[in-house]
Each structure stands twice: as C-alpha cells, then as structure tokens.
Coordinates of C-alpha atoms and ligand atoms in Angstrom, one line a residue:
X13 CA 3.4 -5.1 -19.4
X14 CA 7.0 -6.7 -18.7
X15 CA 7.9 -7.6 -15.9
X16 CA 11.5 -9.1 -14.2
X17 CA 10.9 -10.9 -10.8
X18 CA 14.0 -11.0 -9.4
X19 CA 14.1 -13.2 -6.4
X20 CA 16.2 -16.0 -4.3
X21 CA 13.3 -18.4 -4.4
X22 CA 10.7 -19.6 -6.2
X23 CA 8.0 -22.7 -5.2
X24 CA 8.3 -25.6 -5.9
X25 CA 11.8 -25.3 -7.2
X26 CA 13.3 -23.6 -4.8
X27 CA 11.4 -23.0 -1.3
X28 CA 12.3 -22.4 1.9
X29 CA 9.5 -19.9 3.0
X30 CA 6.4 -17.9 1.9
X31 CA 8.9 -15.6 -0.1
X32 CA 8.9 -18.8 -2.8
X33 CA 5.0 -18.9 -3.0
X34 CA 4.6 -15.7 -3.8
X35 CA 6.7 -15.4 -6.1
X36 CA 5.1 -18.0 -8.3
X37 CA 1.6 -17.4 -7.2
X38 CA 1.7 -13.5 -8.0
X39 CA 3.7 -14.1 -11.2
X40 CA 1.2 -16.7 -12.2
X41 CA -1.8 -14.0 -11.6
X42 CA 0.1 -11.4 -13.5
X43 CA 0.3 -13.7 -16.2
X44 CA -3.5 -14.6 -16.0
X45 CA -4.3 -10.9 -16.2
X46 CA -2.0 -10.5 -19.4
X47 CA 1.6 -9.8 -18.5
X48 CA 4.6 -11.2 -19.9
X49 CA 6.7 -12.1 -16.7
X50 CA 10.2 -13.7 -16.3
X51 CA 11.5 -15.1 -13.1
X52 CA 15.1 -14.2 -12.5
X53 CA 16.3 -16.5 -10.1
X54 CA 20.0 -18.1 -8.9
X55 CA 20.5 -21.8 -10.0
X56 CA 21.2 -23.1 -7.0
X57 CA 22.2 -26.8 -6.8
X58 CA 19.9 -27.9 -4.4
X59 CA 16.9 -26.9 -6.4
X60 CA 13.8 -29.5 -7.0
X61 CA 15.2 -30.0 -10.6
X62 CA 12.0 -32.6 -11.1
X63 CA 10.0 -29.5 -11.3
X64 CA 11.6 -27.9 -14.0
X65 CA 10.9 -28.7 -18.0
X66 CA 12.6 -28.3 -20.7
X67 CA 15.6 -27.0 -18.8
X68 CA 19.1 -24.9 -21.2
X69 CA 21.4 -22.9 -21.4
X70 CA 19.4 -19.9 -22.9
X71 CA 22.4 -17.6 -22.5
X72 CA 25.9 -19.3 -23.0
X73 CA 28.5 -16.4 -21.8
X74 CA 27.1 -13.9 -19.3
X75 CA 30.7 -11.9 -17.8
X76 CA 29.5 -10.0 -14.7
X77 CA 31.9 -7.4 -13.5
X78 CA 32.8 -8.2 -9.6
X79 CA 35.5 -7.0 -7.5
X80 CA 38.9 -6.1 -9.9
X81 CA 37.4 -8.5 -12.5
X82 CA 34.8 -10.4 -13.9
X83 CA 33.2 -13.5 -13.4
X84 CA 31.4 -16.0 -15.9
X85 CA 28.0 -17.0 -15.8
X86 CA 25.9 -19.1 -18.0
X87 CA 22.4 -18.3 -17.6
X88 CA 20.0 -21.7 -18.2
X89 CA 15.7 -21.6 -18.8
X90 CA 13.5 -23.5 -18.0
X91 CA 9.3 -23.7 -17.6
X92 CA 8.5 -24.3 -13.6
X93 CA 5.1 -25.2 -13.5
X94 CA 4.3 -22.7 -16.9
X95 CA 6.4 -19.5 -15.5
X96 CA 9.1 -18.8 -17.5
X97 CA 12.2 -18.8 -15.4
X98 CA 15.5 -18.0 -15.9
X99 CA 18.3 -19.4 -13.3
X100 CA 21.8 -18.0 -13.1
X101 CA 24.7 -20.2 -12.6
X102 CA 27.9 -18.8 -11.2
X103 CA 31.5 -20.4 -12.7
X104 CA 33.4 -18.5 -9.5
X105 CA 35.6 -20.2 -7.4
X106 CA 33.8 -19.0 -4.8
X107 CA 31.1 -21.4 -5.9
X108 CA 27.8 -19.1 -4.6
X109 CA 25.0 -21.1 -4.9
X110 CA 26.3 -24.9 -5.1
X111 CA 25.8 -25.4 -1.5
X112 CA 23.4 -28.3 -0.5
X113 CA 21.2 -25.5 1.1
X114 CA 20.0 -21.9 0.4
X115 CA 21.2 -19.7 3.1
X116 CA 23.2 -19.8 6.5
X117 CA 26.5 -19.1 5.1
X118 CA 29.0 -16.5 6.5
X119 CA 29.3 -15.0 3.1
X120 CA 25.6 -14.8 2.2
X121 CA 25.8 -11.1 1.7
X122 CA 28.2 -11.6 -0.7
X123 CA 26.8 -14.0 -2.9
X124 CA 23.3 -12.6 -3.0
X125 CA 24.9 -9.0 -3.6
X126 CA 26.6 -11.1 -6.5
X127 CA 22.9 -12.2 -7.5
X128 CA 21.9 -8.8 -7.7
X129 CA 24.0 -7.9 -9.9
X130 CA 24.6 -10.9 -12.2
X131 CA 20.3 -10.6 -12.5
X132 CA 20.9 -6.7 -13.6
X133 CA 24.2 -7.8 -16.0
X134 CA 22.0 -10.8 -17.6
X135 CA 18.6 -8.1 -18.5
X136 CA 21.3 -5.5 -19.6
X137 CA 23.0 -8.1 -21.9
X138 CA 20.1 -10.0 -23.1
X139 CA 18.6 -6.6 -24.2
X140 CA 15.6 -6.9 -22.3
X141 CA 13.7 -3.9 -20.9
X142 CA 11.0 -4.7 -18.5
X143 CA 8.4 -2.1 -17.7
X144 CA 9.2 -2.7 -13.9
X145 CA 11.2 -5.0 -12.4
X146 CA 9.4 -6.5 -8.7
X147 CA 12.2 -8.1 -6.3
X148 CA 12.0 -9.1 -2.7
X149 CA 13.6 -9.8 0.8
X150 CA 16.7 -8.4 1.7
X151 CA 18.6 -10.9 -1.0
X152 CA 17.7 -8.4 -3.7
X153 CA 18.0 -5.0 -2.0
X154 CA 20.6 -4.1 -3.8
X155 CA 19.1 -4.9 -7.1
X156 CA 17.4 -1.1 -7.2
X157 CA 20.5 0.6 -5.5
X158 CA 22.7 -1.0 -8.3
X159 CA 19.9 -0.3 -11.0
X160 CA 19.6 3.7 -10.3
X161 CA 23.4 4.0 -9.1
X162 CA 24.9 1.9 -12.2
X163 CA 22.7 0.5 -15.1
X164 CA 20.5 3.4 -15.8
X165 CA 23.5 5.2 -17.2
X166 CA 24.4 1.5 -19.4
X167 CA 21.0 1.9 -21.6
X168 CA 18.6 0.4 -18.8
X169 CA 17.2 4.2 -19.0
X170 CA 14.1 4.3 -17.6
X171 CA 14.3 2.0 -14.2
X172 CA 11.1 1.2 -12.4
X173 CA 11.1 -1.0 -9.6
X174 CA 8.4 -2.9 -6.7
X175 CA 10.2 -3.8 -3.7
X176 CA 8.3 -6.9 -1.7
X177 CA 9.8 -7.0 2.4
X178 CA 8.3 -10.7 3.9
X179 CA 10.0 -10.8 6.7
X180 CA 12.0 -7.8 8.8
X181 CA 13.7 -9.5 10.7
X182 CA 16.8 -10.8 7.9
X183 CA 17.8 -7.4 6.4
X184 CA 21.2 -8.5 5.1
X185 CA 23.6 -6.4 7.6
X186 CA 26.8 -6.6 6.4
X187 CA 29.7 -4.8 6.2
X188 CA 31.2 -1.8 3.5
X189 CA 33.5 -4.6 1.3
X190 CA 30.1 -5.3 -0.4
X191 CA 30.7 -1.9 -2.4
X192 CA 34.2 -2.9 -3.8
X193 CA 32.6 -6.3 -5.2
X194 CA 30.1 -4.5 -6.5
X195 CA 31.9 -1.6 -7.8
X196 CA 29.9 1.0 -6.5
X197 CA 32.5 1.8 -4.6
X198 CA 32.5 5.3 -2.7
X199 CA 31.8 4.2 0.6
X200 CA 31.7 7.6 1.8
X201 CA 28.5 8.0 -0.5
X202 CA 26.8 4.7 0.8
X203 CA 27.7 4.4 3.9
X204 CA 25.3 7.4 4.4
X205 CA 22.2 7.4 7.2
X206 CA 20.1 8.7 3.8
X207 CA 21.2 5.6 1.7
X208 CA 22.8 2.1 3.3
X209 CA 24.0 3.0 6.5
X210 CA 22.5 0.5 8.9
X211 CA 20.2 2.7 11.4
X212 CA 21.8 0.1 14.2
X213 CA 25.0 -0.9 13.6
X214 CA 26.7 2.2 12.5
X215 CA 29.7 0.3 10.8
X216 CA 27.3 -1.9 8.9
X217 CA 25.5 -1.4 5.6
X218 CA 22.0 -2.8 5.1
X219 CA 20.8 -4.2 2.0
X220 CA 17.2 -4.2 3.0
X221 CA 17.1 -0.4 4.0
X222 CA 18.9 0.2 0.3
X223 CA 15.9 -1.5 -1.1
X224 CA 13.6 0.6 0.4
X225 CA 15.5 4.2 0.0
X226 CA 15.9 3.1 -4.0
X227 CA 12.8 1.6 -5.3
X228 CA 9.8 3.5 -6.6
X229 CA 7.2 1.3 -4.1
X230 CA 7.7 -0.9 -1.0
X231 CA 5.4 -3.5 0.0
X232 CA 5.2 -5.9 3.0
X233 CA 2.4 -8.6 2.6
X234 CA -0.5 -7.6 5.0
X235 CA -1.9 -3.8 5.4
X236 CA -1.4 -4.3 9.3
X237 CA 1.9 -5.5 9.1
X238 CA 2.5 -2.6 6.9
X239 CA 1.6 -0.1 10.1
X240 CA 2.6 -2.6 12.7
X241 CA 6.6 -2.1 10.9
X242 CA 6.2 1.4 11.3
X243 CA 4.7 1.9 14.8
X244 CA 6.8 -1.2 17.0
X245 CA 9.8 -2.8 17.4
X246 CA 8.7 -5.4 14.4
X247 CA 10.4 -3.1 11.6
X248 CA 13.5 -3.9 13.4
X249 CA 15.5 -0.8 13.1
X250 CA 13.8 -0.2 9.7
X251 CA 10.5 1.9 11.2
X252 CA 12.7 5.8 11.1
X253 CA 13.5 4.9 7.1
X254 CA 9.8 3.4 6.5
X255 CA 8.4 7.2 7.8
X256 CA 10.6 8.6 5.6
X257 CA 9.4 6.8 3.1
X258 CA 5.7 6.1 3.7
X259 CA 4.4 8.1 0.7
X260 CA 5.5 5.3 -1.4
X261 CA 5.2 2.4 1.0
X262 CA 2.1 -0.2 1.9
X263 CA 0.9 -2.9 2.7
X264 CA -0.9 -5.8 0.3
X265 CA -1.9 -9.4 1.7
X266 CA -0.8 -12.2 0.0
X267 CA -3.0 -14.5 -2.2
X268 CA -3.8 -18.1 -1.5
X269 CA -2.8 -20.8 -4.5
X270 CA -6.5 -21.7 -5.0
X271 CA -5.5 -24.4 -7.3
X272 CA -3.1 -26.5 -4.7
X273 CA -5.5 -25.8 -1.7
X274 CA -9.1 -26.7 -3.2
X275 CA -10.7 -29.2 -0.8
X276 CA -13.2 -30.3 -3.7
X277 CA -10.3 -31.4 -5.7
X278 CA -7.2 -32.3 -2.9
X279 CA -5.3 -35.6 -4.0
X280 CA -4.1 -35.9 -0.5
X281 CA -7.7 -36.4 1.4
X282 CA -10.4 -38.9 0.8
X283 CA -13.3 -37.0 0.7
X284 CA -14.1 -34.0 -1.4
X285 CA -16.2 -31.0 -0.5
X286 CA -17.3 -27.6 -1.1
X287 CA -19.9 -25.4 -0.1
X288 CA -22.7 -27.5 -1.1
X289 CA -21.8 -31.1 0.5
X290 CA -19.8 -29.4 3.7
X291 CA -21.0 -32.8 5.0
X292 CA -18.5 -34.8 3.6
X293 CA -16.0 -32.6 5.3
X294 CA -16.5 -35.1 8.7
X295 CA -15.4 -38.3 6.4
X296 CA -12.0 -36.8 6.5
X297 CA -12.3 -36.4 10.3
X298 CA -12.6 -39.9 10.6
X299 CA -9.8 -40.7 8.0
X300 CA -7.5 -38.4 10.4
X301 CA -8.6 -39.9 13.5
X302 CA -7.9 -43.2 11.8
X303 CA -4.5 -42.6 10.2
X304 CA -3.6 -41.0 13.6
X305 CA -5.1 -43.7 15.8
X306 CA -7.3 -41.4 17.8
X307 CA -10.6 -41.9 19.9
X308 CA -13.5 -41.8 17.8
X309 CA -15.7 -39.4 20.4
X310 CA -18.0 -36.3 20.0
X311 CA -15.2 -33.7 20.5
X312 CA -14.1 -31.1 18.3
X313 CA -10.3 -31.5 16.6
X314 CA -7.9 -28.8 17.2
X315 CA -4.9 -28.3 15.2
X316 CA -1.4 -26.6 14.6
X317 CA 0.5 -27.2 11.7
X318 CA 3.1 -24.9 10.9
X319 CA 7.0 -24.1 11.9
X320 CA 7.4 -24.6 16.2
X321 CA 9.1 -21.0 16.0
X322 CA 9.2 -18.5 18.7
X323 CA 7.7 -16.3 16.5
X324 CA 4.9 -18.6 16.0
X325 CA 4.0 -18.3 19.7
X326 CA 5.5 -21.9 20.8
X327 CA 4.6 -21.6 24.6
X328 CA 0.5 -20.4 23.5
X329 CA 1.1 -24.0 21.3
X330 CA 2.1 -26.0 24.1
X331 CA -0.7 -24.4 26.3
X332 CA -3.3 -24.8 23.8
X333 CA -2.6 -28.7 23.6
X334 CA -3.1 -28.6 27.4
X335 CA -6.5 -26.7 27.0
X336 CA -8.0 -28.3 24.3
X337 CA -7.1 -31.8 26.7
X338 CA -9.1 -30.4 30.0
X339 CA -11.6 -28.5 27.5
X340 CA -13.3 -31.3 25.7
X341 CA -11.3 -31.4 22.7
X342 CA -8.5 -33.2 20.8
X343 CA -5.6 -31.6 19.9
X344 CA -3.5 -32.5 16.8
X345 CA 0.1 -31.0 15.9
X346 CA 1.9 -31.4 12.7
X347 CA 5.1 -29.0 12.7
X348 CA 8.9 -28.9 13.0
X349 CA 11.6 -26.6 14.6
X350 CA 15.3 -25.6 13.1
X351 CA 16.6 -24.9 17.1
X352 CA 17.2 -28.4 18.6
X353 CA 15.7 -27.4 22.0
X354 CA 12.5 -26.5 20.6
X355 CA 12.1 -30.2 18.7
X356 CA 13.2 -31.5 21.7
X357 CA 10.5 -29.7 23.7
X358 CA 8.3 -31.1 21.7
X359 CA 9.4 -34.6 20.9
X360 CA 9.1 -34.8 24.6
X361 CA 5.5 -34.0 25.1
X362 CA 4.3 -36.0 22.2
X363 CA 6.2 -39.0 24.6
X364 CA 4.1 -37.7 27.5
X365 CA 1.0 -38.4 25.3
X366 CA 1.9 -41.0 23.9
X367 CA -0.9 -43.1 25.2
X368 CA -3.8 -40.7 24.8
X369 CA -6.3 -41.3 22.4
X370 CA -6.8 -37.7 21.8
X371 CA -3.8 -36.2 21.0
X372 CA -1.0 -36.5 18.6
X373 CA 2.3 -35.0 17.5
X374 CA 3.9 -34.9 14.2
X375 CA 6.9 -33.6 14.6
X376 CA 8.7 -33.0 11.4
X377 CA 7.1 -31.9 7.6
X378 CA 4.6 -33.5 6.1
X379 CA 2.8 -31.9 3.2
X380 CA 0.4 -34.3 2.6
X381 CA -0.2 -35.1 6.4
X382 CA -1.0 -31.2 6.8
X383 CA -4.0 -31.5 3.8
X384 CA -5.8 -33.9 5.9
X385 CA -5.1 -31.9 8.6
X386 CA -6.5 -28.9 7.1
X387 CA -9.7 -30.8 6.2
X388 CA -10.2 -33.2 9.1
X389 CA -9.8 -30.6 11.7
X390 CA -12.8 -28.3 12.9
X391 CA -10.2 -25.4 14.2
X392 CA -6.8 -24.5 14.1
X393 CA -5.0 -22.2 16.7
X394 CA -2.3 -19.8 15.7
X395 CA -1.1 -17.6 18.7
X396 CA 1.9 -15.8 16.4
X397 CA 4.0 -13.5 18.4
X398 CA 4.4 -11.6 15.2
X399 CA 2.6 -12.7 11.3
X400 CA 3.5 -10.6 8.1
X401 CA 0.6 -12.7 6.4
X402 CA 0.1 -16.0 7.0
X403 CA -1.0 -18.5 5.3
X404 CA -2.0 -21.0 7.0
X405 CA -5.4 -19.3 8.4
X406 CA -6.3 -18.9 4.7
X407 CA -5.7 -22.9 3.9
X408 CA -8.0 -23.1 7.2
X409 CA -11.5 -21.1 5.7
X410 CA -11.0 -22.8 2.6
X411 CA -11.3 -26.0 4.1
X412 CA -14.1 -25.0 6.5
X413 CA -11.5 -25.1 9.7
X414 CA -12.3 -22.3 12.1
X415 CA -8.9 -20.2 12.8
X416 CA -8.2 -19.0 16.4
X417 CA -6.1 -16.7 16.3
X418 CA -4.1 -13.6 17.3
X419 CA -5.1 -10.1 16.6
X420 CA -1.2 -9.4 14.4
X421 CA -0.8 -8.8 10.8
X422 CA -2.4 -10.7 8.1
X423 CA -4.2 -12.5 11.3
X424 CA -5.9 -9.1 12.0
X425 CA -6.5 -8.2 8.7
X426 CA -7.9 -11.9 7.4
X427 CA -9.7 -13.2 10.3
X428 CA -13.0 -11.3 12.0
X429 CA -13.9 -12.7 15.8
X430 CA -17.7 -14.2 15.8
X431 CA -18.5 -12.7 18.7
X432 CA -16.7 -9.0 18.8
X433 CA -15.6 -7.9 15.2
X434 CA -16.9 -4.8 14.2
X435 CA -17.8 -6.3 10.7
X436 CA -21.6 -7.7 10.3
X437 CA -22.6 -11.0 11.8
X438 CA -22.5 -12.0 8.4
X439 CA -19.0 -11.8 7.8
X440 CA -17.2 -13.2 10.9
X441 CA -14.9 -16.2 10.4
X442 CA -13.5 -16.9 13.3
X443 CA -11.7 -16.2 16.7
X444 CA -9.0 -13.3 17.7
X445 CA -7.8 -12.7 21.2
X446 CA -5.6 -9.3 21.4
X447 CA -2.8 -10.2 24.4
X448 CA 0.0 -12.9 24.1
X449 CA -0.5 -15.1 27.2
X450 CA -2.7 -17.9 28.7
X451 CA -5.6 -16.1 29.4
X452 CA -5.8 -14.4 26.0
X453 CA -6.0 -17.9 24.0
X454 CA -8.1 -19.4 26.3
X455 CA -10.7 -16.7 26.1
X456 CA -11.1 -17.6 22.3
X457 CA -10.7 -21.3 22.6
X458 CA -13.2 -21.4 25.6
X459 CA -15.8 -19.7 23.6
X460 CA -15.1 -21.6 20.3
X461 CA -15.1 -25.0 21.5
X462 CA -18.1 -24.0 23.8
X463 CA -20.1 -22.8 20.3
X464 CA -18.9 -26.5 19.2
X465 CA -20.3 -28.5 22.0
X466 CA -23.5 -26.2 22.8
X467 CA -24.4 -24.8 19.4
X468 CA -23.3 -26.5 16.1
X469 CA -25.8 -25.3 13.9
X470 CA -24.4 -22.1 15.2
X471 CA -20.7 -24.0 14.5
X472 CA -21.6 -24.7 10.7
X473 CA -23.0 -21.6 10.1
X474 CA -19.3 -19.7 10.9
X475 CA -17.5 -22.8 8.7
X476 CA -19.4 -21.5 6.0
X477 CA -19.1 -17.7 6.5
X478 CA -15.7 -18.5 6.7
X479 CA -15.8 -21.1 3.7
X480 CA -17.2 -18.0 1.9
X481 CA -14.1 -15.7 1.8
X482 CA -12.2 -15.5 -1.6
X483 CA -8.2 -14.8 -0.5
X484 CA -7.1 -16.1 -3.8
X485 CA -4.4 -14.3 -5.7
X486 CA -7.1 -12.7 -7.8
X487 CA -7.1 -9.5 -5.3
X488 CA -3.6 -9.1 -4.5
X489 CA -2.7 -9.2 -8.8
X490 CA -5.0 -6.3 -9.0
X491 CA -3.0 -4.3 -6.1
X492 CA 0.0 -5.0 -7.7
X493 CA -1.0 -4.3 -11.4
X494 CA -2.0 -0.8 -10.2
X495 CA 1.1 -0.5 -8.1
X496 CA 2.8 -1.3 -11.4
X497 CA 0.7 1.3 -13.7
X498 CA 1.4 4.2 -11.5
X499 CA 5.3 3.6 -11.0
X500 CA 5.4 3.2 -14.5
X501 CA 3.9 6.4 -15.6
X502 CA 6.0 8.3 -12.7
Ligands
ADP290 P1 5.5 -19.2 7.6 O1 5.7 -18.8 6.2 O2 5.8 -18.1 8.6 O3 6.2 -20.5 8.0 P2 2.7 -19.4 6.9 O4 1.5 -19.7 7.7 O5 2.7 -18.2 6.1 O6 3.9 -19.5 7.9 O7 2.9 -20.7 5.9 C1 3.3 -21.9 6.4 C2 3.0 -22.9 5.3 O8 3.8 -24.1 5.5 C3 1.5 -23.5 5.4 O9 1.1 -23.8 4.1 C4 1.7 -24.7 6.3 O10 0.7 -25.6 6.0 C5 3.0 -25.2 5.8 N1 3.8 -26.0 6.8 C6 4.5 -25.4 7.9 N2 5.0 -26.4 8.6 C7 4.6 -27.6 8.1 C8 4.9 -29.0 8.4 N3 5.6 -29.3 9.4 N4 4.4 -29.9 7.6 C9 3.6 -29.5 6.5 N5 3.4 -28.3 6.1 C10 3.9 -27.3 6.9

C-alpha cells in the first residue's frame, strides 16, 4: 500500500513531542510490514539537519494557490534515519516555517493551514496517488477538509484518509480568514456546527473538529483515552462531534521504539541486561548513585523523568519526593518545565536538598541522563492529571523499573496494579491508584516500596512480569494496517 504521512514533526529531525515519534516509529513499522511510505513534512529551519542524508531539491517549482495568488515552494528529500521524507520549503514573505522554533506564533493557524495545503498541492503535482494518506494533530486538520472539498475534483479521485488526535487540548481555533487563504471560501458553508464551527467559540473555526468531521477514521493513541475524550471534559469541546462520529473513531496505543530503548544494547548505561542477567540491572544503580553522588544504602530508587507540567500531576511529584524521603527511599528527578514558576518551584526544592544524600534534581533535558535513569531506578511514579499514552511507563517495563501510576489513558490501559487488577497474578506490572491527591499515591507507593523492603523475591518477580510485556510498534502497525484495509475498500 502507499501511504502519505502528512505531519508537523517527525523524530529526530523535527521533535517537540510524542507526535514526532510516532510518526517515525509507525511509518517505520509500516514499512517493515511492506508499505511504501513518504513523510510529508514542512522544512522548517530549526530542524536537526545532522539527521538527514542525502538531502535535495526533489521538486524545484511547486506554485501553491493561497489567498488572491500563489506562492512558490520548492520541495527538498531526504533519508531520516531510512524513511523517505519529503520537506516543504515556503519562498513567502511571510516566511512560515524559518522561525528558530516550531510553534507559538500568533499566525500558526495560518501557516500550518498553508502546510496543509502546500502537502495536498506537492502529491497533486508530483502525480502521486497514495492509497490513504494518515495525518495528525490539529496542524493537519485541514488536510482532509481541503482533500474532499477541493482536490478530489483535481484528479486526486478516490481520497482516503487516517486522522491521528495526540493531544486535545491544541485544536487550532482560529478565526474564518483561514477560508479566504485557502480558497475554500464560503464561510457560510464552513462556518457550520456540522463542519468547522468551533462547538465553543461560536465565531471561531476549528481545524481539529474539521479533521474529524472529514476523514474516513479518527484515532487518539490509547483505547481509554479514546472513551475518556468522549465521556469528560478531556475532549475539550470536541466530545458532542466525537458521538457523532464514533462509528468511525477509536482508540490505538502507541508503540515503543524497541530499537532506541533496549537495555541489552543502550550506549548511554554501563551495564547491559535482559531477561536472563536482570542482575546486572543493579550495576547501573550504582553508576546512577555514583554519577549523582547519592548514599550507597539498601533503599529502593524512585524516579520522575518527564516534562514538570500540570498535566503531569506536578503537586503528586513534589509529594512523592517528600514520601519516598520519610518512606525509606531515594527519590530522583530528571525533568524540565516551559512556565518559569514551575522551574522555579523546582529549582528551589532541589536547593532545599541539596545536602541529602538521597535525593536529586535534574532540572532541564537530558537524554542520556534519563537512560540511566530508566535502568538504575527500581520504580518510577507518574501521577498524570490526564495521559493520551505515555511513553515513559513503557521505557520503565522494558528496563525492569516498576511504574506507579495513575489509573488515566495509556496508564490504565498499559499498566495492571499487583495487588487489585482484574488480569491474572501472572500479568500484573505494576501499581495504579484511581484518585488525584495525596492519599491516592501514597496508597501505591506505600505498598510498592513495602513489597521492596519486605519481599524482593516478590519485587523481582513483578520486574520481570513487567520486563515481559511487548509494547513495541509491532501491535499498533497491525491496528493501523487494518484501519487502512477497510478505509480503503470503503
Ligand atoms: P509527553 O509526550 O506527554 O511529554 P511521554 O511519557 O509520552 O510524555 O514521553 C516523554 C518522553 O520524553 C519520554 O521518553 C521521556 O523519557 C522523555 N523526557 C521527558 N522529559 C525529559 C527530560 N527532562 N530529559 C530527558 N528525557 C525526557
């Protein structure tokens, strides 16, 4: 099968969330299984260059008809780590995507609209037909709206099209000058409650909502996130136009890149380890507690690593650090905030502890830092407020690290509490608590670190179980293939 991703990031080159992994990791899968994929992506001038080979213009003169003209593009190619990508560069004056950073600009409605679009132009002009083309995040919601509305009638005759939502909460609101750029025009027709019409702001059009209302399937990246959009105030105005639309919409849980997050291979820690040799697991413990100058004592090591975001549950964080302290354990924290206050929060606790040997605070990113991490520490806690997936619970089974963590989205779906899951003994990985306050995360870090101290045969046996689970990309390509057969043969 063919198939156009069409998308505003893609990791390594360009990344500022779990939008960019997937997009490589599912495209590499699809390509495993037999696909021919190309990445449509913007050629923005802050990209990770380094990462891309053999980089040209594959397609010199690219006119893409905006507003009461048109405006040139060239579109370049180039191999990211194998995937064939192709990166369109904008000769506008209003210079869209050389910016120093991805988003946060007053006009990004406009320029991803304008990404849309050029991305539809450059398959319509290159002649290329793809069996389905899969897009995500409200930066290409238009790309289906402009696709049934415009291009199907300019030879692209039999649209098909995926539409992957990773996080609700950006939907591209925006207002009805979108349509004139564009040229669809007729704001009478789109500014509809049935088509764009923002279900909120009733001035606004929503980008996001005409992805959903166009495309042939909607995903979001866990099953319970899927329900959790439909049922509470996380689908953020979106739930009434999800029920419409729930016959074609669902939920599949990301994959894991088992390649970059393999503890018996890992450049970044010391000691390797699998299954087999789980022992070798506690020579990275000492490397951490070495590089990290803390006490070398029989206590468990607790971790966070991740963004300090309110929707990653920063006040659960900050208690947890306190718990593990009074509880017998030591508490590590790798992770960094956009919002001052919060890095200043934080920066301020990790003076308070300065001086004790079982604690420390990284604030700020550190990929390498958050391997070891990963494999030095016997649990991590994630109390999210809200989790379309996660990813970071996954990196924590692979590398024998027992996840705490709340009972929301791809935490529900991934991780099965030892001592209450209704799955077999057999098959529980870790610890969930339900309600988002002190008492809930204590009640799961009070009975894992008392299974530490009091039981560790009992410990090792849930490392393994958890060690045990495969949430590689293998399972979510499948999903997505048959997502792709049945749209296709609609
Ligand atoms: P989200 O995409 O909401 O930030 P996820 O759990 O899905 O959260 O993925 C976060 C990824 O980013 C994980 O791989 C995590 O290890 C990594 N990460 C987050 N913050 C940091 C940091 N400060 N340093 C290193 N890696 C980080």
């Amino acid at each position: 099968m063919n198939i156009a991703m069409i998308a505003s990031e893609c990791a390594p080159v360009s990344k500022v969330g779990g939008l960019a992994d997937v997009v490589y990791g599912l495209s590499r899968e699809l390509e495993i299984r037999g696909n021919d994929v190309e990445i449509i992506l913007p050629k923005y001038d802050c990209m990770r260059y380094d990462h891309i080979w053999g980089l040209h213009v594959a397609y010199q003169d690219l006119w893409v008809p905006w507003g009461g003209g048109t405006i040139h593009c060239s579109v370049w190619f180039g191999f990211v780590h194998g995937r064939k990508c192709f990166f369109i560069e904008s000769h506008s004056p209003d210079n869209f995507f050389n910016r120093d950073h991805y988003y946060g600009f007053p006009d990004d409605a406009m320029r991803f609209a304008f990404f849309s679009k050029a991305a539809l132009e450059f398959l319509l002009k290159a002649d290329k037909h793809p069996d389905v083309i899969h897009c995500h995040d409200w930066q290409t919601g238009l790309v289906p709206v402009l696709l049934y509305e415009m291009y199907k009638f300019q030879d692209m005759h039999h649209p098909r099209v995926c539409y992957t939502i990773h996080n609700f909460r950006y939907q591209g609101i925006t207002g009805t000058d979108v349509l004139s750029a564009t040229q669809l025009n007729r704001p009478e027709y789109y500014h509809h409650h049935e088509r764009l019409k923002d279900n909120v702001h009733p001035s606004a059009l929503n980008f996001m909502k005409g992805g959903i209302v166009y495309s042939n399937f909607v995903t979001t990246v866990s099953p319970k996130h899927a329900w959790e959009v439909r049922h509470s105030e996380q689908g953020h105005g979106l739930s009434d136009t999800l029920h419409i639309h729930q016959d074609k919409f669902g939920g599949i849980l990301n994959g894991l890149d088992y390649e970059v997050w393999n503890p018996e291979i890992d450049p970044h820690i010391p000691n390797h380890y699998a299954i087999a040799n789980l022992d070798e697991k506690y020579g990275n413990k000492e490397a951490l507690r070495d590089r990290l100058l803390l006490r070398k004592d029989y206590k468990p090591i607790i971790a966070y690593v991740g963004r300090l975001d309110v929707q990653k549950g920063v006040h659960l964080i900050r208690h947890g650090l306190f718990y593990s302290l009074q509880n017998g354990a030591q508490f590590v924290l790798l992770g960094s905030s956009p919002e001052a206050s919060i890095n200043e929060e934080f920066l301020h606790l990790k003076q308070e502890f300065n001086d004790n040997e079982d604690c420390h605070m990284e604030i700020g990113f550190d990929e390498e830092l958050a391997h070891l991490i990963y494999a030095g520490a016997d649990m991590i806690i994630m109390p999210s407020m809200y989790e379309p997936c996660g990813l970071a619970q996954l990196i924590a089974l692979r590398y024998g690290t027992v996840p705490i963590v709340r009972a929301v989205g791809g935490l529900a779906d991934t991780i099965f509490d030892r001592d209450f899951s209704e799955k077999p003994l057999t098959a529980r990985n870790g610890y969930v608590f339900q309600e988002a306050d002190y008492a809930g995360l204590e009640s799961a870090m009070h009975r894992a670190i008392g299974l530490w101290h009091a039981y560790p045969e009992q410990f090792r046996k849930l490392v393994l179980q958890g060690m045990q689970y495969n949430y590689s990309w293998h399972r979510s390509g499948q999903h997505y293939s048959r997502i792709y057969e049945h749209i296709r043969t609609q």
